Coordinates of N, CA and C in Angstrom, one line a residue:
F281 N 83.0 92.6 120.0 CA 82.4 93.6 119.2 C 81.6 94.6 120.0
T282 N 81.3 95.7 119.5 CA 80.4 96.7 120.2 C 79.2 96.9 119.3
T283 N 78.0 97.1 119.9 CA 76.8 97.3 119.1 C 76.6 98.8 119.1
I284 N 76.2 99.4 118.0 CA 75.9 100.8 117.8 C 74.5 100.9 117.3
C285 N 73.7 101.7 117.9 CA 72.3 101.9 117.4 C 72.3 102.9 116.3
P286 N 71.4 102.8 115.4 CA 71.3 103.8 114.3 C 71.2 105.2 114.8
G287 N 72.0 106.1 114.3 CA 71.9 107.5 114.7 C 72.8 107.8 115.9
A288 N 73.4 106.8 116.5 CA 74.3 106.9 117.7 C 75.7 107.0 117.2
S289 N 76.6 107.2 118.1 CA 78.1 107.3 117.8 C 78.9 106.6 118.9
V290 N 80.1 106.2 118.6 CA 81.0 105.7 119.5 C 82.4 106.4 119.3
A291 N 82.9 106.9 120.4 CA 84.2 107.5 120.3 C 85.3 106.5 120.5
L292 N 86.2 106.4 119.6 CA 87.3 105.4 119.6 C 88.6 106.3 119.9
T293 N 89.4 105.8 120.9 CA 90.6 106.6 121.3 C 91.8 105.7 121.2
A294 N 92.8 106.3 120.5 CA 94.1 105.6 120.4 C 95.1 106.2 121.4
S295 N 95.8 105.4 122.2 CA 96.8 105.9 123.1 C 98.1 105.2 122.7
V296 N 99.2 105.9 122.7 CA 100.5 105.4 122.4 C 101.4 105.3 123.6
S297 N 102.0 104.2 123.9 CA 102.8 104.0 125.0 C 104.3 103.9 124.6
G298 N 105.2 104.2 125.5 CA 106.6 104.2 125.1 C 107.1 105.5 124.6
N299 N 108.3 105.6 124.2 CA 108.9 106.8 123.6 C 108.5 107.0 122.2
S300 N 107.3 107.5 121.9 CA 106.7 107.5 120.6 C 107.2 108.6 119.6
G301 N 107.9 109.7 120.1 CA 108.4 110.7 119.3 C 107.4 111.4 118.4
D302 N 106.4 112.1 118.9 CA 105.4 112.8 118.2 C 104.6 112.0 117.2
P303 N 103.7 111.1 117.7 CA 103.0 110.2 116.9 C 101.9 110.9 116.0
S304 N 101.7 110.3 114.8 CA 100.6 110.7 113.9 C 99.7 109.5 113.7
F305 N 98.4 109.8 113.4 CA 97.4 108.8 113.4 C 96.7 108.8 112.1
Q306 N 96.2 107.6 111.6 CA 95.4 107.5 110.4 C 94.3 106.4 110.7
W307 N 93.1 106.9 110.9 CA 92.0 105.9 111.2 C 91.6 105.2 109.9
Q308 N 91.2 104.0 110.1 CA 90.8 103.1 109.0 C 89.4 102.4 109.3
N309 N 88.6 102.2 108.3 CA 87.4 101.4 108.4 C 87.4 100.4 107.3
D310 N 87.3 99.1 107.7 CA 87.4 98.0 106.8 C 88.6 98.0 105.9
G311 N 89.7 98.4 106.5 CA 91.0 98.4 105.8 C 91.3 99.6 104.9
S312 N 90.4 100.6 104.8 CA 90.6 101.8 104.0 C 90.7 103.0 104.9
N313 N 91.7 103.9 104.5 CA 91.8 105.1 105.3 C 90.6 105.9 105.3
I314 N 90.3 106.6 106.4 CA 89.1 107.5 106.5 C 89.7 108.9 106.3
G315 N 89.3 109.5 105.2 CA 89.9 110.8 104.9 C 89.8 111.8 106.0
G316 N 90.9 112.5 106.3 CA 90.9 113.6 107.2 C 90.9 113.2 108.7
Q317 N 90.9 111.9 109.0 CA 90.8 111.4 110.3 C 92.1 111.0 110.9
T318 N 92.9 112.0 111.3 CA 94.3 111.9 111.7 C 94.5 112.2 113.2
G319 N 93.5 112.3 114.0 CA 93.7 112.6 115.4 C 93.7 111.3 116.2
S320 N 94.0 111.5 117.5 CA 94.0 110.3 118.4 C 92.6 109.8 118.7
V321 N 91.6 110.6 118.4 CA 90.2 110.2 118.7 C 89.4 110.2 117.4
Y322 N 88.6 109.2 117.2 CA 87.7 109.2 116.0 C 86.3 108.8 116.5
V323 N 85.3 109.5 116.0 CA 83.9 109.3 116.4 C 83.3 108.5 115.3
A324 N 82.9 107.3 115.5 CA 82.3 106.4 114.5 C 80.8 106.5 114.6
F325 N 80.2 106.6 113.4 CA 78.7 106.6 113.4 C 78.2 105.3 112.6
N326 N 79.0 104.5 112.0 CA 78.6 103.4 111.2 C 79.3 102.1 111.7
A327 N 78.6 101.0 111.3 CA 79.2 99.7 111.6 C 80.5 99.5 110.7
G328 N 81.3 98.6 111.2 CA 82.5 98.3 110.4 C 83.6 97.8 111.3
N329 N 84.8 97.5 110.7 CA 86.0 97.1 111.5 C 86.9 98.3 111.5
Y330 N 87.1 98.9 112.7 CA 87.9 100.1 112.8 C 89.3 99.8 113.4
Q331 N 90.3 100.5 112.9 CA 91.7 100.4 113.4 C 92.4 101.7 113.1
V332 N 93.5 101.9 113.8 CA 94.3 103.1 113.5 C 95.8 102.7 113.3
A333 N 96.3 103.4 112.3 CA 97.8 103.2 112.0 C 98.5 104.4 112.6
V334 N 99.6 104.1 113.3 CA 100.3 105.1 114.0 C 101.8 105.1 113.5
S335 N 102.3 106.3 113.3 CA 103.7 106.5 112.9 C 104.3 107.6 113.7
D336 N 105.6 107.6 113.9 CA 106.3 108.7 114.6 C 107.4 109.3 113.8
N337 N 108.0 110.4 114.3 CA 109.0 111.1 113.5 C 110.3 110.3 113.5
R338 N 110.4 109.1 114.1 CA 111.6 108.3 114.1 C 111.5 107.2 113.0
G339 N 110.3 107.1 112.3 CA 110.1 106.1 111.3 C 109.4 104.9 111.8
C340 N 109.1 104.8 113.1 CA 108.4 103.6 113.6 C 106.9 103.7 113.2
R341 N 106.4 102.5 112.8 CA 105.0 102.4 112.4 C 104.4 101.2 113.0
T342 N 103.1 101.2 113.3 CA 102.4 100.1 113.7 C 100.9 100.3 113.5
T343 N 100.1 99.3 113.4 CA 98.7 99.3 113.3 C 98.0 98.6 114.4
S344 N 97.0 99.2 115.0 CA 96.3 98.7 116.1 C 95.5 97.4 115.8
N345 N 95.1 96.7 116.8 CA 94.1 95.7 116.6 C 92.8 96.4 116.1
S346 N 91.9 95.6 115.5 CA 90.6 96.3 115.1 C 89.5 96.0 116.1
I347 N 88.6 96.9 116.0 CA 87.4 96.8 116.9 C 86.2 96.8 115.9
R348 N 85.3 95.8 116.1 CA 84.1 95.6 115.3 C 82.9 96.4 115.9
L349 N 82.3 97.2 115.1 CA 81.1 97.9 115.5 C 80.0 97.3 114.7
N350 N 78.9 96.7 115.3 CA 77.8 96.1 114.6 C 76.6 97.0 114.8
N351 N 75.7 97.1 113.8 CA 74.4 97.8 113.9 C 73.5 97.0 114.8
S352 N 72.8 97.7 115.6 CA 71.8 97.0 116.5 C 70.6 96.5 115.6
N353 N 70.3 95.3 115.9 CA 69.1 94.7 115.2 C 67.9 94.6 116.2
L354 N 67.8 95.6 117.0 CA 66.7 95.7 117.9 C 65.4 95.7 117.3
S355 N 64.5 94.8 117.7 CA 63.1 94.8 117.2 C 62.2 94.6 118.3
I356 N 61.0 95.1 118.2 CA 60.0 95.1 119.3 C 58.7 94.5 118.7
N357 N 58.1 93.6 119.3 CA 56.8 93.1 118.9 C 55.8 93.4 120.1
I358 N 54.7 94.0 119.7 CA 53.7 94.3 120.7 C 52.5 93.4 120.4
S359 N 52.0 92.8 121.5 CA 50.8 92.0 121.3 C 49.8 92.4 122.5
S360 N 48.6 92.1 122.2 CA 47.6 92.3 123.3 C 47.1 90.9 123.8
P361 N 46.7 90.9 125.0 CA 46.2 89.6 125.5 C 44.9 89.3 124.8
T362 N 44.7 88.0 124.6 CA 43.4 87.5 124.0 C 42.5 86.9 124.9

């Protein structure tokens, strides 16, 4: 998994190998399509399980493995010497 800090973003990039015949992309978060996100790069701002479905003009389809983005649980405690 990858940790993402609140307010930060992570660019996710899909690359297709082989003779893909003009691929199209559909990014998903937690199994649901992300509206309008059909490019090879998606910039994620929130935690979740992201993956991309790819299809080409020959009718071939596949879905990538997923990548987990977790929110950072960073906490700081400050104390003074006694």
